[in-house]
CSV table of C-alpha atoms in Angstrom, one decimal:
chain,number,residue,atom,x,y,z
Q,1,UNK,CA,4.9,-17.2,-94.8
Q,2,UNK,CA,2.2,-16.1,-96.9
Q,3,UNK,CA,-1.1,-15.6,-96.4
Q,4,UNK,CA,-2.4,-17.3,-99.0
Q,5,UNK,CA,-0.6,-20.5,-99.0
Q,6,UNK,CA,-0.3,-23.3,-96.9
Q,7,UNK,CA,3.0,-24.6,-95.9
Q,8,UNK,CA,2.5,-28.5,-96.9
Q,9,UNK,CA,4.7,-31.7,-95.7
Q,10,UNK,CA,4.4,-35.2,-96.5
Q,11,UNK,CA,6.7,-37.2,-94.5
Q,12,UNK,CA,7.2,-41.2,-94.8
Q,13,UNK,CA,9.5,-43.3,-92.0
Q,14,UNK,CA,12.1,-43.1,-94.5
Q,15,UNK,CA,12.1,-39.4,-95.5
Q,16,UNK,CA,10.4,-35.9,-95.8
Q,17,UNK,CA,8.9,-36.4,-99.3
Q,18,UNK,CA,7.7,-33.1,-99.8
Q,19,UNK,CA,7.7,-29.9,-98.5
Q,20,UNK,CA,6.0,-27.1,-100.3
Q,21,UNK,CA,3.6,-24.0,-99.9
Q,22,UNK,CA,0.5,-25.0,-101.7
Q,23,UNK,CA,-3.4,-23.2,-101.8
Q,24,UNK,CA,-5.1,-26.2,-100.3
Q,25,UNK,CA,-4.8,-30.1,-99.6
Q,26,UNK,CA,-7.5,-31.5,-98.9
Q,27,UNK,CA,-6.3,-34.8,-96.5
Q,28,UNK,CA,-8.3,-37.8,-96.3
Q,29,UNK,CA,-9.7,-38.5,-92.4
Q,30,UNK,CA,-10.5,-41.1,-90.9
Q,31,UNK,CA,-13.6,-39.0,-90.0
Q,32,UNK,CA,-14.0,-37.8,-93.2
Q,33,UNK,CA,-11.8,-35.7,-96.1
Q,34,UNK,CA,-11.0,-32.1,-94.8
Q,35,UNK,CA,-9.5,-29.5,-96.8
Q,36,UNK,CA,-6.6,-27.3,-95.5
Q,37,UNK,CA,-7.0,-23.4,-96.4
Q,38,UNK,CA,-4.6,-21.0,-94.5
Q,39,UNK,CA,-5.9,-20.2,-91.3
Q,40,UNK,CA,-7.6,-23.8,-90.2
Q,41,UNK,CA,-8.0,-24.1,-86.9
Q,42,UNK,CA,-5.6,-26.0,-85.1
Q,43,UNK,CA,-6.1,-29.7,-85.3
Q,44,UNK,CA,-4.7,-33.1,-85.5
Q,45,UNK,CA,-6.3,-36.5,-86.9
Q,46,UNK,CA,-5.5,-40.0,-88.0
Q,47,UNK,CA,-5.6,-40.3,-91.8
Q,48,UNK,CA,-7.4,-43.6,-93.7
Q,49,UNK,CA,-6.0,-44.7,-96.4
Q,50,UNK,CA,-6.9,-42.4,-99.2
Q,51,UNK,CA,-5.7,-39.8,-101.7
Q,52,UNK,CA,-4.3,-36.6,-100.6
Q,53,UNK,CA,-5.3,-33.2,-103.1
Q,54,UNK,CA,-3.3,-30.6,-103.7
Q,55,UNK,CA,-4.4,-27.7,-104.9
Q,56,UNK,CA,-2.7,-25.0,-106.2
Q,57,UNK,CA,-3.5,-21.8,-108.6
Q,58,UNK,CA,-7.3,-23.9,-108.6
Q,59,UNK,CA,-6.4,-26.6,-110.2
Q,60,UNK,CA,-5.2,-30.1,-108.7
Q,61,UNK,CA,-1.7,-29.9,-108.9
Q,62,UNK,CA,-0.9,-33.6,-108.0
Q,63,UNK,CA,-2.7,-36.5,-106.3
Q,64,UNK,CA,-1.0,-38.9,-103.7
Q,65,UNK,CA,-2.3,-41.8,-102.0
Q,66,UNK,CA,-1.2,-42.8,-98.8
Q,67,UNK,CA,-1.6,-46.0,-96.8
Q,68,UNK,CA,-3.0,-43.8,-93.7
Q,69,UNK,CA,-1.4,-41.7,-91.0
Q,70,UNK,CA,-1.5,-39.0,-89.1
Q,71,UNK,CA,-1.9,-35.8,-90.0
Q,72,UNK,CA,-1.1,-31.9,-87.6
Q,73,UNK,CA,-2.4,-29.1,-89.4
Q,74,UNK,CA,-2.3,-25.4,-87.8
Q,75,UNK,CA,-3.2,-22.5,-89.1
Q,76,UNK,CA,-0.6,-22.2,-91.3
Q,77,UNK,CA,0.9,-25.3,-92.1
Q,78,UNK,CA,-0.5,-28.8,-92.6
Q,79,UNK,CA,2.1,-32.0,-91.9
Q,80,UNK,CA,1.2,-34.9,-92.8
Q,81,UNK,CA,3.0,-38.7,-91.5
Q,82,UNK,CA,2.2,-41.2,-94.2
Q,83,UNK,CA,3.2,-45.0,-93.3
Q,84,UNK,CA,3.1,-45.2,-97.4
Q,85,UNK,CA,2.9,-42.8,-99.9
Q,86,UNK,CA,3.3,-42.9,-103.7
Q,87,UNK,CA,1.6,-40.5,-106.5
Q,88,UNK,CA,-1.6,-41.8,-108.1
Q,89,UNK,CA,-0.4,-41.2,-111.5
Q,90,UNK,CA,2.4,-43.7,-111.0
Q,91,UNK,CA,0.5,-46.3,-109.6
Q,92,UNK,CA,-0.4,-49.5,-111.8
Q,93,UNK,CA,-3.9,-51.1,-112.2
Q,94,UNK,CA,-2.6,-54.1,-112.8
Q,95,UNK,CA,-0.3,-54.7,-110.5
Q,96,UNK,CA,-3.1,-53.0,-107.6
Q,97,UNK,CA,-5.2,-55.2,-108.6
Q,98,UNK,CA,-3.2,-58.3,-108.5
Q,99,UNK,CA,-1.7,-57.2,-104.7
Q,100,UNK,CA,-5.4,-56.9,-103.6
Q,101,UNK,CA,-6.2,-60.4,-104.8
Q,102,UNK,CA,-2.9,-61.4,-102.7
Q,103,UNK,CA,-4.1,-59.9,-99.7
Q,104,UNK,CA,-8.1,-61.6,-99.5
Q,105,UNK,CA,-6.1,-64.8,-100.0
Q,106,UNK,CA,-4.4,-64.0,-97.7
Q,107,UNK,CA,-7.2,-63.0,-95.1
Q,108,UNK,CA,-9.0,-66.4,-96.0
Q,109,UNK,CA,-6.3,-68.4,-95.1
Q,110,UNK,CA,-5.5,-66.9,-91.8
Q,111,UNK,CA,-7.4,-67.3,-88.4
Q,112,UNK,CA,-5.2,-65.9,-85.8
Q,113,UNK,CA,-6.8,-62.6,-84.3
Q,114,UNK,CA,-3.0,-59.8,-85.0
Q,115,UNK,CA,-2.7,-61.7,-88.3
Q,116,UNK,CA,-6.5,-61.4,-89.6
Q,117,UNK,CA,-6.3,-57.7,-88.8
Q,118,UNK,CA,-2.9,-57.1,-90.3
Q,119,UNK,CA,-4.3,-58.6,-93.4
Q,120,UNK,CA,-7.4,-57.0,-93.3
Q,121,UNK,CA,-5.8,-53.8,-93.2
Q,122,UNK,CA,-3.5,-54.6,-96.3
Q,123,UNK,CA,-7.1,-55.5,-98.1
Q,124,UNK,CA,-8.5,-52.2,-97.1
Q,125,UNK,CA,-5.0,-50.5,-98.4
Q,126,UNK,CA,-5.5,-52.0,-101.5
Q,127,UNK,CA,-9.1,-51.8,-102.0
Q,128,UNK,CA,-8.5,-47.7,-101.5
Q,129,UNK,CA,-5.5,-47.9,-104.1
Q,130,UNK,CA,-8.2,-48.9,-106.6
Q,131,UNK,CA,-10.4,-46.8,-105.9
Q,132,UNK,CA,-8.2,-44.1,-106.3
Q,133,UNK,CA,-7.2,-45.0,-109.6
Q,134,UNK,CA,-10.2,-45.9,-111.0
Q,135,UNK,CA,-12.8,-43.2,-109.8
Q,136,UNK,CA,-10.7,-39.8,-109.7
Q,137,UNK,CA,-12.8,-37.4,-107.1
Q,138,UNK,CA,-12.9,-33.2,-107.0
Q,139,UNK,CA,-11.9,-32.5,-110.9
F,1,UNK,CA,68.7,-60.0,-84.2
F,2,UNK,CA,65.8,-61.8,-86.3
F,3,UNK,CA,67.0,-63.1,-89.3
F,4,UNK,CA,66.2,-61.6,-93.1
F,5,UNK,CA,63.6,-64.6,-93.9
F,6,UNK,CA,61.6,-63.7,-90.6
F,7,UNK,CA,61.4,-60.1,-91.3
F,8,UNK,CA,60.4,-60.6,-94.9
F,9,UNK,CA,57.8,-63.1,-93.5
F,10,UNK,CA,56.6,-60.5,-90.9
F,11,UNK,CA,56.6,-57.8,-93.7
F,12,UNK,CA,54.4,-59.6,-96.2
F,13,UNK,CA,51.8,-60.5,-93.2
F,14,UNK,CA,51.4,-56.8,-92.1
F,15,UNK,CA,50.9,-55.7,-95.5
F,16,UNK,CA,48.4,-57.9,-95.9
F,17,UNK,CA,46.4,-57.2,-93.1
F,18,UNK,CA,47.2,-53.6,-94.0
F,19,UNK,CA,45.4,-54.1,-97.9
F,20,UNK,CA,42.4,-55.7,-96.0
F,21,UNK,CA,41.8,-52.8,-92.8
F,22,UNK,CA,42.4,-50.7,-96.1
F,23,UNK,CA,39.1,-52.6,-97.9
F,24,UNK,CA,37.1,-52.7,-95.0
F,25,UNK,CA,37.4,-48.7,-94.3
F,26,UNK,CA,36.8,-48.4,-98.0
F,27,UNK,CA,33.9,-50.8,-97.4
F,28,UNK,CA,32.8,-48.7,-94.5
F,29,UNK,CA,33.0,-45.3,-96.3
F,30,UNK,CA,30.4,-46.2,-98.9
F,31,UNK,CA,28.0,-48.1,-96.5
F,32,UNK,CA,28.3,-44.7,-94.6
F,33,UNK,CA,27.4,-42.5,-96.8
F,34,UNK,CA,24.2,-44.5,-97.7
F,35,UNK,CA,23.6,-44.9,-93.9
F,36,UNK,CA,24.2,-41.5,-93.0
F,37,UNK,CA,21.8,-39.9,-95.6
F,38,UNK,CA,19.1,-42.5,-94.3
F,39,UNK,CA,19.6,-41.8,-90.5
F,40,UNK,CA,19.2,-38.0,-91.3
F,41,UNK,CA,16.3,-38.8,-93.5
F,42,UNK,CA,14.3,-40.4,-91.0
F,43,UNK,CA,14.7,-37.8,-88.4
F,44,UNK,CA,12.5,-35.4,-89.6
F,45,UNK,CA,9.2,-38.3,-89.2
F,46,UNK,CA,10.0,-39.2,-85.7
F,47,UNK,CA,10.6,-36.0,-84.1
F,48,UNK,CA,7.5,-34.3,-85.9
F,49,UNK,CA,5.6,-37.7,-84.2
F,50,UNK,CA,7.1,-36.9,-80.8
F,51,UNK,CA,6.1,-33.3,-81.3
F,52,UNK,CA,2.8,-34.5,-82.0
F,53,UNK,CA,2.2,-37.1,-79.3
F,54,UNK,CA,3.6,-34.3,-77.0
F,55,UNK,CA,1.1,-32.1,-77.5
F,56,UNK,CA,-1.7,-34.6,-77.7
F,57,UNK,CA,-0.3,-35.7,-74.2
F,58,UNK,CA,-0.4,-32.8,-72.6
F,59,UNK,CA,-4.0,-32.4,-73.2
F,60,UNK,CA,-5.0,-35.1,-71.8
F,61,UNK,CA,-6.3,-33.8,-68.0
F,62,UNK,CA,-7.3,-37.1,-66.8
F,63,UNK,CA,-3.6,-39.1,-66.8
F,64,UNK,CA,-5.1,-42.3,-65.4
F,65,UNK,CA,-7.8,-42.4,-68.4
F,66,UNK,CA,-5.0,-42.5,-71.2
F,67,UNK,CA,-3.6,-45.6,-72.5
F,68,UNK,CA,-1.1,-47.7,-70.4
F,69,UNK,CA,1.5,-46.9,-72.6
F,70,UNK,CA,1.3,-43.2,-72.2
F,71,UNK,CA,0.2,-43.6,-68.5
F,72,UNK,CA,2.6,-46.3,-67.3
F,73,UNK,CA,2.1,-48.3,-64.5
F,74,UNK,CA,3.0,-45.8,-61.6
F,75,UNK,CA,5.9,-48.0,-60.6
F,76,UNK,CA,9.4,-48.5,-61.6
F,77,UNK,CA,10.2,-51.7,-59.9
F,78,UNK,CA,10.9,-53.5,-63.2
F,79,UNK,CA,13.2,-51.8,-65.9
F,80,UNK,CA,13.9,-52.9,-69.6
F,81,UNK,CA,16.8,-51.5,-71.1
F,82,UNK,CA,16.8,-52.2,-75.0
F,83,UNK,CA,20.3,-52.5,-76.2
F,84,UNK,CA,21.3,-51.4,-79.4
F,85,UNK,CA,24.5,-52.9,-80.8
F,86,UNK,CA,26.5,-54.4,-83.6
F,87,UNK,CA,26.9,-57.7,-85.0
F,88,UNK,CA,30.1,-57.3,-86.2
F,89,UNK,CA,33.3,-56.3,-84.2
F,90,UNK,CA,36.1,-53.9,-85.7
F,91,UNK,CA,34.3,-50.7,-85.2
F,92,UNK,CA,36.7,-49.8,-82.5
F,93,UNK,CA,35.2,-48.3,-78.7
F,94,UNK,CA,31.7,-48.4,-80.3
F,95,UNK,CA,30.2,-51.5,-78.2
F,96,UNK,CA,32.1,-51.3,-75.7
F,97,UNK,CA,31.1,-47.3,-74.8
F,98,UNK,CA,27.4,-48.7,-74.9
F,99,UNK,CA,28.2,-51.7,-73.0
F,100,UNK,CA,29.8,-49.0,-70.5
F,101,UNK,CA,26.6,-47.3,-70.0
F,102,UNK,CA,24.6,-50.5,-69.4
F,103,UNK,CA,26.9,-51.9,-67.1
F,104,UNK,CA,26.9,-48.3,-65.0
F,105,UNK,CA,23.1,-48.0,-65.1
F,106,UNK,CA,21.8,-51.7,-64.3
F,107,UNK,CA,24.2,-51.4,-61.4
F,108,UNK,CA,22.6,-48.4,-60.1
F,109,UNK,CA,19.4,-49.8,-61.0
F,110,UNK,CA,20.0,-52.9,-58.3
F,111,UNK,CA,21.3,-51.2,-56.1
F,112,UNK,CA,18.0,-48.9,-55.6
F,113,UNK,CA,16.6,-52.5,-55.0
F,114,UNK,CA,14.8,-52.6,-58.4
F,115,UNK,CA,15.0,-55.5,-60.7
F,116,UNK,CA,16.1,-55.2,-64.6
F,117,UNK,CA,15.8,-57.1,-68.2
F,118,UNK,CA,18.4,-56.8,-71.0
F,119,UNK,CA,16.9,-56.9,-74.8
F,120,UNK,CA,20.2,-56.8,-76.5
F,121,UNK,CA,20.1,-56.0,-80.4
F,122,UNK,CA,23.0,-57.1,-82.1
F,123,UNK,CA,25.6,-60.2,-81.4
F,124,UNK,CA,28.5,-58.6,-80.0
F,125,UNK,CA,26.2,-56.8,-76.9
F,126,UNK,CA,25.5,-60.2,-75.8
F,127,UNK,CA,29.5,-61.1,-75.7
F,128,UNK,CA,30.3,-57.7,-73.5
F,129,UNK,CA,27.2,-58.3,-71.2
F,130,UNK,CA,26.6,-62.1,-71.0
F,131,UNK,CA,29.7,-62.8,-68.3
F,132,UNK,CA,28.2,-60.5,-66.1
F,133,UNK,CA,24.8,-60.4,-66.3
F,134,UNK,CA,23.6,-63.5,-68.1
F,135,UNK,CA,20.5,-63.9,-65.7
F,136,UNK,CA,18.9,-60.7,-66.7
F,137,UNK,CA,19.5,-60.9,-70.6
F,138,UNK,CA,16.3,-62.2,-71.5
F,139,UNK,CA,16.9,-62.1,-75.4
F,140,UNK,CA,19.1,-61.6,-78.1
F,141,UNK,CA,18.0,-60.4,-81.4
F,142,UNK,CA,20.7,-60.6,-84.5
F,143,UNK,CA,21.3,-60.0,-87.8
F,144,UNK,CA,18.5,-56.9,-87.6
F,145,UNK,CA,21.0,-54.7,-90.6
F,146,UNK,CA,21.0,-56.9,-93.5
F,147,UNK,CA,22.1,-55.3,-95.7
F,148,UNK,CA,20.5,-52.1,-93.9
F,149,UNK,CA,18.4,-51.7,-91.0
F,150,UNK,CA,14.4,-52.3,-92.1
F,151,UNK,CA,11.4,-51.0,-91.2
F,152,UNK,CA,9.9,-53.9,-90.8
F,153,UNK,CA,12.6,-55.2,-88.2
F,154,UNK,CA,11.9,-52.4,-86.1
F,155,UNK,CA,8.3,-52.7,-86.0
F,156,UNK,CA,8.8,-56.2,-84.9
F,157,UNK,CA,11.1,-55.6,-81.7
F,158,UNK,CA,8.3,-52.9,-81.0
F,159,UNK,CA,5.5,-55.3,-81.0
F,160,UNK,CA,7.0,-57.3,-78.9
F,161,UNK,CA,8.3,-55.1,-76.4
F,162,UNK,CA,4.9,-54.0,-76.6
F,163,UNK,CA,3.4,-57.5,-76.0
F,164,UNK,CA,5.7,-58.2,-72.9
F,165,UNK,CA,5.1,-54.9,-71.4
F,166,UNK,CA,1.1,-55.5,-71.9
F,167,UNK,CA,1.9,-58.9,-69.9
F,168,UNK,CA,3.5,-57.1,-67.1
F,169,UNK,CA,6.9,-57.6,-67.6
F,170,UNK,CA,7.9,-54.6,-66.8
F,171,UNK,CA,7.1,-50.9,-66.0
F,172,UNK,CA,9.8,-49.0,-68.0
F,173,UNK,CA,11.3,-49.5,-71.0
F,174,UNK,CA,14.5,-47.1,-72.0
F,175,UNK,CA,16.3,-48.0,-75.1
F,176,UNK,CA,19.9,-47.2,-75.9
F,177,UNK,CA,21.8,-46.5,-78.9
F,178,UNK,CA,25.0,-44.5,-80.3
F,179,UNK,CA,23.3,-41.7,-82.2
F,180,UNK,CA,25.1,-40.7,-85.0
F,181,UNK,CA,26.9,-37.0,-84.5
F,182,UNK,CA,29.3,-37.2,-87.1
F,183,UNK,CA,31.9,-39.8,-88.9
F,184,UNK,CA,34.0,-39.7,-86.0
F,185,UNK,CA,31.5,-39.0,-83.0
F,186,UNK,CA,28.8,-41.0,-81.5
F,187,UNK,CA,27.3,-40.2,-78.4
F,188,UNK,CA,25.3,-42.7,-76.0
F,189,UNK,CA,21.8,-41.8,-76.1
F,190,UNK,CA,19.6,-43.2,-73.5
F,191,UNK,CA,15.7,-43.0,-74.7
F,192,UNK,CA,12.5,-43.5,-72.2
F,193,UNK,CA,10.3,-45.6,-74.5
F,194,UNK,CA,7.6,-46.3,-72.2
F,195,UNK,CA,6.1,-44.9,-70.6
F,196,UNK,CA,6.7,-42.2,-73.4
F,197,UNK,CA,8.3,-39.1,-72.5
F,198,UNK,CA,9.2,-36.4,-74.8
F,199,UNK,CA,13.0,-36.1,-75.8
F,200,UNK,CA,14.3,-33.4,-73.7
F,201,UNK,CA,15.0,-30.8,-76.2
F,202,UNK,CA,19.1,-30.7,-76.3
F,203,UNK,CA,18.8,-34.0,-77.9
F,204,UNK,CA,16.3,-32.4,-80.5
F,205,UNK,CA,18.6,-30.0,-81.9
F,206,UNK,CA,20.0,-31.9,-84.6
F,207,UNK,CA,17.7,-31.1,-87.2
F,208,UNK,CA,17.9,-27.3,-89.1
F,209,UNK,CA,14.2,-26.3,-88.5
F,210,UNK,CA,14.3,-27.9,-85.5
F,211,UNK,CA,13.3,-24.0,-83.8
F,212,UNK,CA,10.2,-23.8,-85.9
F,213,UNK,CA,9.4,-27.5,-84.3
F,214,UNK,CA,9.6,-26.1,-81.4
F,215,UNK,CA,8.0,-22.8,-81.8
F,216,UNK,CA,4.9,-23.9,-83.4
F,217,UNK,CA,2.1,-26.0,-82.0
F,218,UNK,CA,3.3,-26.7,-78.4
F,219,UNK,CA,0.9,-24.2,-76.6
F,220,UNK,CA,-1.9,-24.2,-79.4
F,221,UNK,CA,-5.0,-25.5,-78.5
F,222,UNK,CA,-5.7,-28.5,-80.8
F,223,UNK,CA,-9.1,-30.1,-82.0
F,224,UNK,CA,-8.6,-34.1,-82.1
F,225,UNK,CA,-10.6,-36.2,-84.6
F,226,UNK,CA,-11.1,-38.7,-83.4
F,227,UNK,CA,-10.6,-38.0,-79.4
F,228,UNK,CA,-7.5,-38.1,-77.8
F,229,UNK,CA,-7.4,-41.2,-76.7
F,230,UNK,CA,-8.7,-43.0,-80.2
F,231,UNK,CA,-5.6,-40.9,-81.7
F,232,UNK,CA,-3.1,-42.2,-78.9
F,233,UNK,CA,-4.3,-45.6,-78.8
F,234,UNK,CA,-3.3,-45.6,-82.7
F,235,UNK,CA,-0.1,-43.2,-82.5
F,236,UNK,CA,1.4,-45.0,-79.6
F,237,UNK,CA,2.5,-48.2,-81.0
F,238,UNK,CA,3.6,-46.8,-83.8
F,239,UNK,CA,5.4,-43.9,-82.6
F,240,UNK,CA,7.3,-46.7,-80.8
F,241,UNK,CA,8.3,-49.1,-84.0
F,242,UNK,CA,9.5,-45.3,-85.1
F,243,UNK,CA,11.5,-44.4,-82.4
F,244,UNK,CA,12.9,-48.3,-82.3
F,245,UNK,CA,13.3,-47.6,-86.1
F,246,UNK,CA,15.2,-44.2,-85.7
F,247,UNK,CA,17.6,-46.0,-82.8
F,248,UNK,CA,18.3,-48.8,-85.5
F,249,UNK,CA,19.5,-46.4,-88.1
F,250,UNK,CA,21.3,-44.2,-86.0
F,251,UNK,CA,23.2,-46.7,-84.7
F,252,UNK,CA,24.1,-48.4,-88.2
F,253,UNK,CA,25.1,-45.1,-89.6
F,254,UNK,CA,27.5,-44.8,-86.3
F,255,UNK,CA,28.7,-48.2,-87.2
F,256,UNK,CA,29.7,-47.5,-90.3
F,257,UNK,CA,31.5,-44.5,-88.8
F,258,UNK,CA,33.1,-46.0,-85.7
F,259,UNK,CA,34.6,-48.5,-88.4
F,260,UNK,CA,35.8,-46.0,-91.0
F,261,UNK,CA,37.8,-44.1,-88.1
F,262,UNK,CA,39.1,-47.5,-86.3
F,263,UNK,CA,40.2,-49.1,-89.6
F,264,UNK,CA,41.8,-46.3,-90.8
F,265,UNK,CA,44.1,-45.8,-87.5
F,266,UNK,CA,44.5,-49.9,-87.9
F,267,UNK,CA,45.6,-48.8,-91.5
F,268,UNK,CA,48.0,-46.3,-90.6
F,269,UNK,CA,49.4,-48.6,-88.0
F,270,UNK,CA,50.1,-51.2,-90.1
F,271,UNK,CA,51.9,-48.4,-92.9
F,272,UNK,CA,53.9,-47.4,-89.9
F,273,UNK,CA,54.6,-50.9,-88.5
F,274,UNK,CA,55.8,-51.9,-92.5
F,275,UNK,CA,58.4,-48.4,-92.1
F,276,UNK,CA,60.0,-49.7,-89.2
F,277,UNK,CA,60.2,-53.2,-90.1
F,278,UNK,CA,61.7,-52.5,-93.5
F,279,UNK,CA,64.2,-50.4,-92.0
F,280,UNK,CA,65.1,-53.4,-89.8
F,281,UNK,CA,65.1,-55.7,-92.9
F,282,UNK,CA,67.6,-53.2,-94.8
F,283,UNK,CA,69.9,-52.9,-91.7
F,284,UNK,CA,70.0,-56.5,-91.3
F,285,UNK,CA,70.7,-57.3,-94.9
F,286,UNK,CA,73.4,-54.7,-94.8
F,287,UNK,CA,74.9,-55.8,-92.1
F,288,UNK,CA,74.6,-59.4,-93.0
F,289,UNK,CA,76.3,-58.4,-96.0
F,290,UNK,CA,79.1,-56.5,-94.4
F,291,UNK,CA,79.8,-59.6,-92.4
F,292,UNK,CA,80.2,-61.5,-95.8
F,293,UNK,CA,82.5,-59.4,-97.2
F,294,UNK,CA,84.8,-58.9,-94.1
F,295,UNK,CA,84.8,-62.9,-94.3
F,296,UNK,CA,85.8,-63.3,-97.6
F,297,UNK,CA,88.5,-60.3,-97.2
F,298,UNK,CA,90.1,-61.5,-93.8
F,299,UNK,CA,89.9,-65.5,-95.6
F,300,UNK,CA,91.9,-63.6,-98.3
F,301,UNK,CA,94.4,-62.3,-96.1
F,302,UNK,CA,95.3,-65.7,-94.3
F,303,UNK,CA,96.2,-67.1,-97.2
């Protein structure tokens, strides 16, 4: 392993998406974004929906939003379980946009306590789609 | 001896059945390959979850303070056993090995006095189990691989074993499913789902980095954002849809398997059954024919 890289994983229920050494990812918690350098201290955290960075040679190599998480980072290496995860660039406003008016109708129509929050969640999901396609952070 | 029509009745019947075993192992070979690659696929996320709600666990010093489903109740006197089967048949010893297993451990489960539930997946558990122990089965659920086994399936039978063990309907849940070893080998895999215990690690060697896995991050001393107990109340549930989710696909992909090998012995049977019965046919038409002739010779000779 080297010791400037970070060995990075993305892994969804289905598969292990990704599995790279990268500079830095910088993971979005549901305590706040963090950002992964070799050697972070040992921790693990739940992950909001969000866009993870990755960084490599300086630059943002790619951007991937994920539909929260969990995510083990140790000093060198930072996993990350996603229950969703698809890049930004592939993402479509449009179709975002007509899922997130899907799910407030949806959580107007319902009443029953597991259903609101299920659908209150999928609002949230796609409300953070959005916003990662429309306001593109840490150029 | 049977006569020709019979035989060539008998012949054109077994080939028949032979061209469809033939379609349904062809069937099963493609649907296996598919299942296969998705079974492995999904190894990697629920055994990096276990690794991480093990380590989580174990820093938890006050046992009684974590969430039920971690903690348990502290009593065994009620045991669900999830049963993970098929809905279709003709996948030769595949149900009936799991059906073995149940049968062995809710008998040794009575007789330590205890009580159980069965949850069977899968129609053709409830036709091995239901003649004997139709008063524990509390529920079947079918047609969960349609055309392949879904996530959202999974995280269903969790919620709801969930929801019943949050009424009290039980103190431990185990769930039980063939995991897939290879085309031709399944092996009964018993699983603790609550409370949740780590998979002991023989079971966890499947996977190729599965020594890293277990090298890294088991005695490190983690930071938890949010506290532990925010992070298990969230990684609990769905660590059990995952593990549900993981039994599901397993066992598909061993379906698929169990099929491929039993159709293609059914297969060779039937080429060997059409050998012997052809033979027959020729001896009998020969003979038959033989009979003719020294008919028609010895009617030439009276004359």
């Amino acid at each position: 392993m080297s010791e400037t890289l970070v060995q990075f994983e993305l892994v969804s229920p289905e598969q292990l998406l990704m599995s790279e050494e990268v500079e830095m990812v910088v993971v979005p918690g549901s305590e706040g974004d963090f950002g992964v350098l070799p050697g972070h201290s040992p921790t693990i955290t739940t992950v909001r929906p969000g866009v993870i960075h990755i960084f490599t040679n300086g630059t943002i190599s790619s951007r991937i939003f994920v539909a929260g998480g969990f995510s083990e980072v140790t000093s060198d290496r930072c996993t990350v379980l996603a229950e969703e995860a698809l890049p930004v660039d592939k993402m479509d406003k449009a179709i975002v946009e007509s899922d997130l008016q899907i799910a407030i109708d949806e959580l107007n129509k319902t009443d029953e306590k597991t259903a609101k929050k299920l659908a209150e969640n999928r609002v949230n999901i796609q409300r953070a789609k959005l916003a990662a396609i429309n306001s593109p952070v840490y150029q | 001896m049977a006569n020709l029509k019979d035989l060539r009745v008998r012949i054109t019947s077994v080939k028949s059945t032979q061209r469809i075993t033939s379609a349904m192992k062809m069937v099963a070979a493609a649907k296996l390959r598919r299942a296969q690659e998705q079974a492995i696929a999904a190894r990697p996320y629920a055994e990096r979850m276990e690794r991480m709600l093990g380590s989580v666990a174990e820093s938890i010093n006050d046992i009684s303070s974590a969430p039920p489903l971690l903690a348990g109740t502290g009593k065994s006197d009620v045991q669900l056993i999830v049963v993970m089967t098929t809905d279709r048949g003709l996948c030769g010893g595949f149900n009936t090995n799991i059906a073995r297993w149940t049968r062995r451990q809710v008998r040794t489960i009575v007789s330590e006095g205890k009580e159980v539930k069965l949850l069977i997946v899968g129609r053709k558990g409830l036709g091995l189990l239901r003649s004997e122990f139709s008063d524990k089965i509390i529920d079947t659920i079918e047609d969960t691989a349609k055309p392949a086994p879904g996530f959202d399936v999974a995280a269903s039978i969790a919620s709801r074993i969930t929801t019943m063990y949050e009424n009290n309907e039980f103190d431990i849940c185990t769930i039980v499913y063939n995991r897939f070893e290879s085309a031709l080998s399944q092996i009964v895999t018993p699983q603790q789902l609550i409370p949740f215990a780590p998979t002991s690690s023989e079971s966890l060697q499947s996977s190729e980095n599965d020594a890293s896995i277990k090298n890294v991050g088991m005695n490190v001393a983690y930071d938890y954002e949010p506290e532990e107990n925010a992070i298990l109340t969230d990684l609990l549930p769905r660590n059990m849809s995952i593990q549900v989710y993981r039994a599901m696909l397993e066992s598909f992909a061993s379906e698929q398997g169990a099929r491929m090998a039993a159709m293609d012995n059914a297969t060779r049977n039937a080429g060997d059954l059409i050998d012997q019965l052809t033979i027959n046919y020729n001896r009998t038409r020969q003979a038959f024919i033989t009979k003719e002739l020294i008919e028609i010779i010895s009617g030439a000779e009276a004359l």
